[in-house]
Amino acid sequence: AQSVTQPDIHITVSEGASLELRCNYSYGATPYLFWYVQSPGQGLQLLLKYFSGDTLVQGIKGFEAEFKRSQSSFNLRKPSVHWSDAAEYFCAVGAVDSSYKLIFGSGTRLLVRP
Amino acid sequence: EAGVAQSPRYKIIEKRQSVAFWCNPISGHATLYWYQQILGQGPKLLIQFQNNGVVDDSQLPKDRFSAERLKGVDSTLKIQPAKLEDSAVYLCASSPGTGVFNEQFFGPGTRLTVL
């Protein structure tokens, strides 16, 4: 069965420091992978997506992610975190069974120290 | 362009009561989704509509949950009767069509508390 694991429930980084959020997926076919951000009281916003091709994908707000098939991972990175990046981040895989659907991980809450 | 609208934003009810949520998708979006997001978990798809037809409701607890999209535009999700475990944020999303290449746009959600 398809699944997404985000092993870190919370991560705290200092403003200006680099960030890496981990995501591992389980999916039999070529995965379609996504990262979403959810700020308090807001809906989810798509940061970036991977369908095929270059394994390093760029997204909005200075985020990037790298797809590593051998490790079944799609980790999100940012070289320098801003206080406004504090939010919850969700990794998702696009799966097809009875229909196309997104399967989300449980999320990682990012806290930013001033 | 207006985003996905949802109402109410918050709702508190007693168990065994009924509740309804409303969603208005982005204009022109044919596909509409309802997700349930329990605290500490990621969103889980409850039901997917394509225009006014149901594409996937395999994870909808049909004994108490129902949803409709009568005119292929806005949608309502109902819970009757509510249980404590229904406490969650209910997210509505829409996309131009189905499939991986159609980005889903999410509304702000309705936070339901069942006491």
PDB file of C-alpha atoms in Angstrom:
ATOM      1  CA  ALA A   1       0.000   0.000   0.000  1.00  0.00           C
ATOM      2  CA  GLN A   2       1.079   3.527  -0.676  1.00  0.00           C
ATOM      3  CA  SER A   3       2.301   5.505   2.304  1.00  0.00           C
ATOM      4  CA  VAL A   4       4.347   8.535   3.260  1.00  0.00           C
ATOM      5  CA  THR A   5       6.478   8.827   6.385  1.00  0.00           C
ATOM      6  CA  GLN A   6       7.720  12.049   7.875  1.00  0.00           C
ATOM      7  CA  PRO A   7       9.873  10.910  10.767  1.00  0.00           C
ATOM      8  CA  ASP A   8      10.232  14.295  12.452  1.00  0.00           C
ATOM      9  CA  ILE A   9       7.160  15.617  14.247  1.00  0.00           C
ATOM     10  CA  HIS A  10       8.837  18.889  15.211  1.00  0.00           C
ATOM     11  CA  ILE A  11      11.986  20.617  14.053  1.00  0.00           C
ATOM     12  CA  THR A  12      13.412  23.823  15.497  1.00  0.00           C
ATOM     13  CA  VAL A  13      15.984  25.874  13.628  1.00  0.00           C
ATOM     14  CA  SER A  14      17.456  29.299  14.133  1.00  0.00           C
ATOM     15  CA  GLU A  15      16.597  32.031  11.680  1.00  0.00           C
ATOM     16  CA  GLY A  16      19.198  32.077   8.937  1.00  0.00           C
ATOM     17  CA  ALA A  17      20.147  28.445   9.430  1.00  0.00           C
ATOM     18  CA  SER A  18      19.655  25.776   6.819  1.00  0.00           C
ATOM     19  CA  LEU A  19      16.739  23.373   6.904  1.00  0.00           C
ATOM     20  CA  GLU A  20      16.097  19.811   5.792  1.00  0.00           C
ATOM     21  CA  LEU A  21      12.761  18.070   6.317  1.00  0.00           C
ATOM     22  CA  ARG A  22      12.697  14.346   5.708  1.00  0.00           C
ATOM     23  CA  CYS A  23      10.154  12.406   3.699  1.00  0.00           C
ATOM     24  CA  ASN A  24      10.117   8.725   2.793  1.00  0.00           C
ATOM     25  CA  TYR A  25       7.499   7.138   0.591  1.00  0.00           C
ATOM     26  CA  SER A  26       6.292   3.688  -0.285  1.00  0.00           C
ATOM     27  CA  TYR A  27       4.831   3.305  -3.748  1.00  0.00           C
ATOM     28  CA  GLY A  28       5.167   0.549  -6.296  1.00  0.00           C
ATOM     29  CA  ALA A  29       5.322   2.610  -9.450  1.00  0.00           C
ATOM     30  CA  THR A  30       7.054   5.850 -10.387  1.00  0.00           C
ATOM     31  CA  PRO A  31       5.985   8.265  -7.679  1.00  0.00           C
ATOM     32  CA  TYR A  32       4.552  11.702  -8.124  1.00  0.00           C
ATOM     33  CA  LEU A  33       5.756  13.629  -5.090  1.00  0.00           C
ATOM     34  CA  PHE A  34       4.697  16.887  -3.511  1.00  0.00           C
ATOM     35  CA  TRP A  35       5.494  19.180  -0.624  1.00  0.00           C
ATOM     36  CA  TYR A  36       2.792  21.395   0.865  1.00  0.00           C
ATOM     37  CA  VAL A  37       2.975  24.051   3.582  1.00  0.00           C
ATOM     38  CA  GLN A  38       0.156  24.864   5.984  1.00  0.00           C
ATOM     39  CA  SER A  39       0.300  28.066   7.997  1.00  0.00           C
ATOM     40  CA  PRO A  40      -2.015  28.472  11.008  1.00  0.00           C
ATOM     41  CA  GLY A  41      -5.598  29.012   9.932  1.00  0.00           C
ATOM     42  CA  GLN A  42      -4.732  28.600   6.281  1.00  0.00           C
ATOM     43  CA  GLY A  43      -5.203  25.913   3.719  1.00  0.00           C
ATOM     44  CA  LEU A  44      -2.374  23.905   2.245  1.00  0.00           C
ATOM     45  CA  GLN A  45      -0.203  25.587  -0.344  1.00  0.00           C
ATOM     46  CA  LEU A  46       1.863  23.680  -2.869  1.00  0.00           C
ATOM     47  CA  LEU A  47       5.598  24.351  -2.503  1.00  0.00           C
ATOM     48  CA  LEU A  48       6.923  22.062  -5.221  1.00  0.00           C
ATOM     49  CA  LYS A  49       6.341  18.817  -7.047  1.00  0.00           C
ATOM     50  CA  TYR A  50       8.291  16.049  -8.753  1.00  0.00           C
ATOM     51  CA  PHE A  51       6.931  14.103 -11.691  1.00  0.00           C
ATOM     52  CA  SER A  52      10.011  12.998 -13.628  1.00  0.00           C
ATOM     53  CA  GLY A  53      13.311  14.246 -14.994  1.00  0.00           C
ATOM     54  CA  ASP A  54      15.765  16.270 -12.947  1.00  0.00           C
ATOM     55  CA  THR A  55      15.781  14.874  -9.430  1.00  0.00           C
ATOM     56  CA  LEU A  56      16.407  18.279  -7.854  1.00  0.00           C
ATOM     57  CA  VAL A  57      13.292  20.411  -8.084  1.00  0.00           C
ATOM     58  CA  GLN A  58      12.906  24.058  -7.223  1.00  0.00           C
ATOM     59  CA  GLY A  59       9.815  25.465  -5.621  1.00  0.00           C
ATOM     60  CA  ILE A  60       8.397  28.674  -4.298  1.00  0.00           C
ATOM     61  CA  LYS A  61       9.742  30.646  -1.339  1.00  0.00           C
ATOM     62  CA  GLY A  62      13.306  29.421  -1.912  1.00  0.00           C
ATOM     63  CA  PHE A  63      12.570  25.744  -1.202  1.00  0.00           C
ATOM     64  CA  GLU A  64      13.986  22.817  -3.108  1.00  0.00           C
ATOM     65  CA  ALA A  65      13.665  19.056  -2.824  1.00  0.00           C
ATOM     66  CA  GLU A  66      15.683  16.121  -4.060  1.00  0.00           C
ATOM     67  CA  PHE A  67      14.188  12.838  -5.213  1.00  0.00           C
ATOM     68  CA  LYS A  68      16.340   9.821  -4.393  1.00  0.00           C
ATOM     69  CA  ARG A  69      14.817   6.641  -5.772  1.00  0.00           C
ATOM     70  CA  SER A  70      17.377   4.367  -4.096  1.00  0.00           C
ATOM     71  CA  GLN A  71      16.405   5.750  -0.697  1.00  0.00           C
ATOM     72  CA  SER A  72      12.696   6.261  -1.441  1.00  0.00           C
ATOM     73  CA  SER A  73      13.130   9.790  -0.182  1.00  0.00           C
ATOM     74  CA  PHE A  74      12.061  13.279  -1.177  1.00  0.00           C
ATOM     75  CA  ASN A  75      13.610  15.621   1.371  1.00  0.00           C
ATOM     76  CA  LEU A  76      12.800  19.313   1.439  1.00  0.00           C
ATOM     77  CA  ARG A  77      15.582  21.852   1.895  1.00  0.00           C
ATOM     78  CA  LYS A  78      16.088  25.561   2.300  1.00  0.00           C
ATOM     79  CA  PRO A  79      19.516  27.170   2.666  1.00  0.00           C
ATOM     80  CA  SER A  80      18.439  29.992   4.979  1.00  0.00           C
ATOM     81  CA  VAL A  81      15.232  29.913   7.007  1.00  0.00           C
ATOM     82  CA  HIS A  82      13.152  33.014   7.675  1.00  0.00           C
ATOM     83  CA  TRP A  83      10.836  33.475  10.656  1.00  0.00           C
ATOM     84  CA  SER A  84       7.890  33.452   8.248  1.00  0.00           C
ATOM     85  CA  ASP A  85       8.713  29.845   7.301  1.00  0.00           C
ATOM     86  CA  ALA A  86       7.358  28.641  10.645  1.00  0.00           C
ATOM     87  CA  ALA A  87       4.483  26.370   9.662  1.00  0.00           C
ATOM     88  CA  GLU A  88       3.561  22.727   9.188  1.00  0.00           C
ATOM     89  CA  TYR A  89       4.974  20.927   6.179  1.00  0.00           C
ATOM     90  CA  PHE A  90       3.394  17.927   4.515  1.00  0.00           C
ATOM     91  CA  CYS A  91       4.916  15.530   2.036  1.00  0.00           C
ATOM     92  CA  ALA A  92       2.499  13.706  -0.259  1.00  0.00           C
ATOM     93  CA  VAL A  93       2.546  11.072  -2.963  1.00  0.00           C
ATOM     94  CA  GLY A  94       0.099  11.005  -5.848  1.00  0.00           C
ATOM     95  CA  ALA A  95      -1.339   7.521  -6.116  1.00  0.00           C
ATOM     96  CA  VAL A  96      -3.769   5.854  -8.457  1.00  0.00           C
ATOM     97  CA  ASP A  97      -6.141   3.071  -7.473  1.00  0.00           C
ATOM     98  CA  SER A  98      -9.855   3.673  -7.883  1.00  0.00           C
ATOM     99  CA  SER A  99      -8.971   7.255  -8.678  1.00  0.00           C
ATOM    100  CA  TYR A 100      -6.033   9.588  -8.542  1.00  0.00           C
ATOM    101  CA  LYS A 101      -5.516  10.791  -4.973  1.00  0.00           C
ATOM    102  CA  LEU A 102      -2.951  12.455  -2.751  1.00  0.00           C
ATOM    103  CA  ILE A 103      -1.683  10.478   0.227  1.00  0.00           C
ATOM    104  CA  PHE A 104      -0.167  12.717   2.864  1.00  0.00           C
ATOM    105  CA  GLY A 105       2.398  12.158   5.555  1.00  0.00           C
ATOM    106  CA  SER A 106       1.635  13.194   9.105  1.00  0.00           C
ATOM    107  CA  GLY A 107       3.515  16.456   8.798  1.00  0.00           C
ATOM    108  CA  THR A 108       6.508  18.180  10.372  1.00  0.00           C
ATOM    109  CA  ARG A 109       6.006  21.332  12.394  1.00  0.00           C
ATOM    110  CA  LEU A 110       8.807  23.833  11.866  1.00  0.00           C
ATOM    111  CA  LEU A 111       9.633  26.269  14.634  1.00  0.00           C
ATOM    112  CA  VAL A 112      12.032  29.136  13.939  1.00  0.00           C
ATOM    113  CA  ARG A 113      14.139  30.634  16.719  1.00  0.00           C
ATOM    114  CA  PRO A 114      14.878  34.359  16.349  1.00  0.00           C
TER     115      PRO A 114
ATOM    116  CA  GLU B   1      -8.802  35.148  -8.587  1.00  0.00           C
ATOM    117  CA  ALA B   2     -10.791  34.108  -5.527  1.00  0.00           C
ATOM    118  CA  GLY B   3      -9.643  30.981  -3.731  1.00  0.00           C
ATOM    119  CA  VAL B   4     -11.609  28.097  -2.298  1.00  0.00           C
ATOM    120  CA  ALA B   5     -14.132  29.364   0.239  1.00  0.00           C
ATOM    121  CA  GLN B   6     -15.352  27.356   3.197  1.00  0.00           C
ATOM    122  CA  SER B   7     -17.826  28.036   5.965  1.00  0.00           C
ATOM    123  CA  PRO B   8     -18.144  28.021   8.840  1.00  0.00           C
ATOM    124  CA  ARG B   9     -14.533  28.309   9.936  1.00  0.00           C
ATOM    125  CA  TYR B  10     -15.237  26.847  13.360  1.00  0.00           C
ATOM    126  CA  LYS B  11     -18.017  24.675  14.752  1.00  0.00           C
ATOM    127  CA  ILE B  12     -18.565  23.162  18.171  1.00  0.00           C
ATOM    128  CA  ILE B  13     -21.298  20.584  18.648  1.00  0.00           C
ATOM    129  CA  GLU B  14     -22.347  17.882  21.073  1.00  0.00           C
ATOM    130  CA  LYS B  15     -21.972  14.256  20.077  1.00  0.00           C
ATOM    131  CA  ARG B  16     -24.963  12.806  18.261  1.00  0.00           C
ATOM    132  CA  GLN B  17     -25.817  16.228  16.798  1.00  0.00           C
ATOM    133  CA  SER B  18     -25.699  16.971  13.091  1.00  0.00           C
ATOM    134  CA  VAL B  19     -23.439  19.419  11.302  1.00  0.00           C
ATOM    135  CA  ALA B  20     -22.931  20.624   7.754  1.00  0.00           C
ATOM    136  CA  PHE B  21     -20.001  22.280   6.039  1.00  0.00           C
ATOM    137  CA  TRP B  22     -20.076  24.280   2.842  1.00  0.00           C
ATOM    138  CA  CYS B  23     -17.452  24.702   0.151  1.00  0.00           C
ATOM    139  CA  ASN B  24     -17.323  26.956  -2.892  1.00  0.00           C
ATOM    140  CA  PRO B  25     -14.478  25.963  -5.226  1.00  0.00           C
ATOM    141  CA  ILE B  26     -12.476  28.147  -7.559  1.00  0.00           C
ATOM    142  CA  SER B  27     -14.600  29.183 -10.493  1.00  0.00           C
ATOM    143  CA  GLY B  28     -14.359  26.729 -13.362  1.00  0.00           C
ATOM    144  CA  HIS B  29     -12.792  23.924 -11.377  1.00  0.00           C
ATOM    145  CA  ALA B  30     -14.478  20.671 -12.249  1.00  0.00           C
ATOM    146  CA  THR B  31     -13.021  18.567  -9.476  1.00  0.00           C
ATOM    147  CA  LEU B  32     -13.782  19.037  -5.803  1.00  0.00           C
ATOM    148  CA  TYR B  33     -12.336  17.146  -2.845  1.00  0.00           C
ATOM    149  CA  TRP B  34     -13.195  16.870   0.835  1.00  0.00           C
ATOM    150  CA  TYR B  35     -10.412  15.904   3.223  1.00  0.00           C
ATOM    151  CA  GLN B  36     -10.437  15.132   6.942  1.00  0.00           C
ATOM    152  CA  GLN B  37      -7.391  16.251   8.923  1.00  0.00           C
ATOM    153  CA  ILE B  38      -7.248  14.884  12.447  1.00  0.00           C
ATOM    154  CA  LEU B  39      -4.869  16.633  14.832  1.00  0.00           C
ATOM    155  CA  GLY B  40      -1.344  15.323  14.370  1.00  0.00           C
ATOM    156  CA  GLN B  41      -2.140  13.644  11.041  1.00  0.00           C
ATOM    157  CA  GLY B  42      -2.052  14.584   7.408  1.00  0.00           C
ATOM    158  CA  PRO B  43      -5.208  15.178   5.406  1.00  0.00           C
ATOM    159  CA  LYS B  44      -7.118  12.074   4.355  1.00  0.00           C
ATOM    160  CA  LEU B  45      -9.367  12.114   1.303  1.00  0.00           C
ATOM    161  CA  LEU B  46     -13.032  11.520   2.119  1.00  0.00           C
ATOM    162  CA  ILE B  47     -14.688  12.087  -1.235  1.00  0.00           C
ATOM    163  CA  GLN B  48     -13.889  13.371  -4.717  1.00  0.00           C
ATOM    164  CA  PHE B  49     -16.370  14.850  -7.190  1.00  0.00           C
ATOM    165  CA  GLN B  50     -15.960  15.401 -10.893  1.00  0.00           C
ATOM    166  CA  ASN B  51     -18.589  18.002 -11.755  1.00  0.00           C
ATOM    167  CA  ASN B  52     -21.634  16.678  -9.896  1.00  0.00           C
ATOM    168  CA  GLY B  53     -20.641  13.006  -9.976  1.00  0.00           C
ATOM    169  CA  VAL B  54     -18.760  11.057  -7.319  1.00  0.00           C
ATOM    170  CA  VAL B  55     -15.373   9.762  -8.472  1.00  0.00           C
ATOM    171  CA  ASP B  56     -14.182   8.239  -5.215  1.00  0.00           C
ATOM    172  CA  ASP B  57     -15.908   7.929  -1.852  1.00  0.00           C
ATOM    173  CA  SER B  58     -14.135   4.785  -0.699  1.00  0.00           C
ATOM    174  CA  GLN B  59     -12.946   6.398   2.536  1.00  0.00           C
ATOM    175  CA  LEU B  60     -16.174   8.178   3.421  1.00  0.00           C
ATOM    176  CA  PRO B  61     -17.929   6.647   6.483  1.00  0.00           C
ATOM    177  CA  LYS B  62     -21.236   6.413   4.727  1.00  0.00           C
ATOM    178  CA  ASP B  63     -23.211   5.443   7.799  1.00  0.00           C
ATOM    179  CA  ARG B  64     -22.829   8.993   9.114  1.00  0.00           C
ATOM    180  CA  PHE B  65     -21.178  11.135   6.455  1.00  0.00           C
ATOM    181  CA  SER B  66     -22.780  12.370   3.264  1.00  0.00           C
ATOM    182  CA  ALA B  67     -21.765  14.876   0.631  1.00  0.00           C
ATOM    183  CA  GLU B  68     -23.335  16.394  -2.414  1.00  0.00           C
ATOM    184  CA  ARG B  69     -22.467  18.703  -5.261  1.00  0.00           C
ATOM    185  CA  LEU B  70     -25.802  19.084  -6.917  1.00  0.00           C
ATOM    186  CA  LYS B  71     -25.070  21.663  -9.611  1.00  0.00           C
ATOM    187  CA  GLY B  72     -21.414  20.823 -10.060  1.00  0.00           C
ATOM    188  CA  VAL B  73     -20.273  23.958  -8.280  1.00  0.00           C
ATOM    189  CA  ASP B  74     -20.465  24.281  -4.508  1.00  0.00           C
ATOM    190  CA  SER B  75     -20.674  21.333  -2.175  1.00  0.00           C
ATOM    191  CA  THR B  76     -21.855  20.410   1.294  1.00  0.00           C
ATOM    192  CA  LEU B  77     -20.500  17.757   3.621  1.00  0.00           C
ATOM    193  CA  LYS B  78     -22.769  16.537   6.394  1.00  0.00           C
ATOM    194  CA  ILE B  79     -22.184  14.452   9.488  1.00  0.00           C
ATOM    195  CA  GLN B  80     -25.192  12.892  11.165  1.00  0.00           C
ATOM    196  CA  PRO B  81     -24.840  11.935  13.977  1.00  0.00           C
ATOM    197  CA  ALA B  82     -21.427  13.204  15.002  1.00  0.00           C
ATOM    198  CA  LYS B  83     -19.042  11.201  17.159  1.00  0.00           C
ATOM    199  CA  LEU B  84     -16.167  12.386  19.301  1.00  0.00           C
ATOM    200  CA  GLU B  85     -13.665  10.981  16.808  1.00  0.00           C
ATOM    201  CA  ASP B  86     -15.057  13.268  14.108  1.00  0.00           C
ATOM    202  CA  SER B  87     -13.269  16.202  15.721  1.00  0.00           C
ATOM    203  CA  ALA B  88     -10.947  17.396  12.973  1.00  0.00           C
ATOM    204  CA  VAL B  89     -10.355  20.055  10.372  1.00  0.00           C
ATOM    205  CA  TYR B  90     -12.366  19.471   7.211  1.00  0.00           C
ATOM    206  CA  LEU B  91     -10.583  20.762   4.155  1.00  0.00           C
ATOM    207  CA  CYS B  92     -12.098  21.390   0.780  1.00  0.00           C
ATOM    208  CA  ALA B  93      -9.934  21.531  -2.315  1.00  0.00           C
ATOM    209  CA  SER B  94     -10.584  22.019  -5.994  1.00  0.00           C
ATOM    210  CA  SER B  95      -8.691  21.478  -9.214  1.00  0.00           C
ATOM    211  CA  PRO B  96      -9.354  22.119 -12.910  1.00  0.00           C
ATOM    212  CA  GLY B  97      -9.653  18.369 -13.516  1.00  0.00           C
ATOM    213  CA  THR B  98      -8.636  15.016 -12.139  1.00  0.00           C
ATOM    214  CA  GLY B  99      -5.202  13.483 -12.336  1.00  0.00           C
ATOM    215  CA  VAL B 100      -1.721  14.284 -11.181  1.00  0.00           C
ATOM    216  CA  PHE B 101      -1.156  17.254 -13.479  1.00  0.00           C
ATOM    217  CA  ASN B 102      -4.024  19.225 -12.007  1.00  0.00           C
ATOM    218  CA  GLU B 103      -2.913  21.121  -8.933  1.00  0.00           C
ATOM    219  CA  GLN B 104      -5.270  21.001  -5.986  1.00  0.00           C
ATOM    220  CA  PHE B 105      -6.028  24.324  -4.316  1.00  0.00           C
ATOM    221  CA  PHE B 106      -7.107  24.139  -0.698  1.00  0.00           C
ATOM    222  CA  GLY B 107      -9.521  26.216   1.320  1.00  0.00           C
ATOM    223  CA  PRO B 108      -8.800  27.336   4.898  1.00  0.00           C
ATOM    224  CA  GLY B 109     -10.815  24.489   6.406  1.00  0.00           C
ATOM    225  CA  THR B 110     -13.558  24.125   8.997  1.00  0.00           C
ATOM    226  CA  ARG B 111     -12.420  23.132  12.460  1.00  0.00           C
ATOM    227  CA  LEU B 112     -15.003  20.849  14.070  1.00  0.00           C
ATOM    228  CA  THR B 113     -14.987  20.092  17.784  1.00  0.00           C
ATOM    229  CA  VAL B 114     -17.352  17.386  19.017  1.00  0.00           C
ATOM    230  CA  LEU B 115     -17.950  17.430  22.785  1.00  0.00           C
TER     231      LEU B 115
END
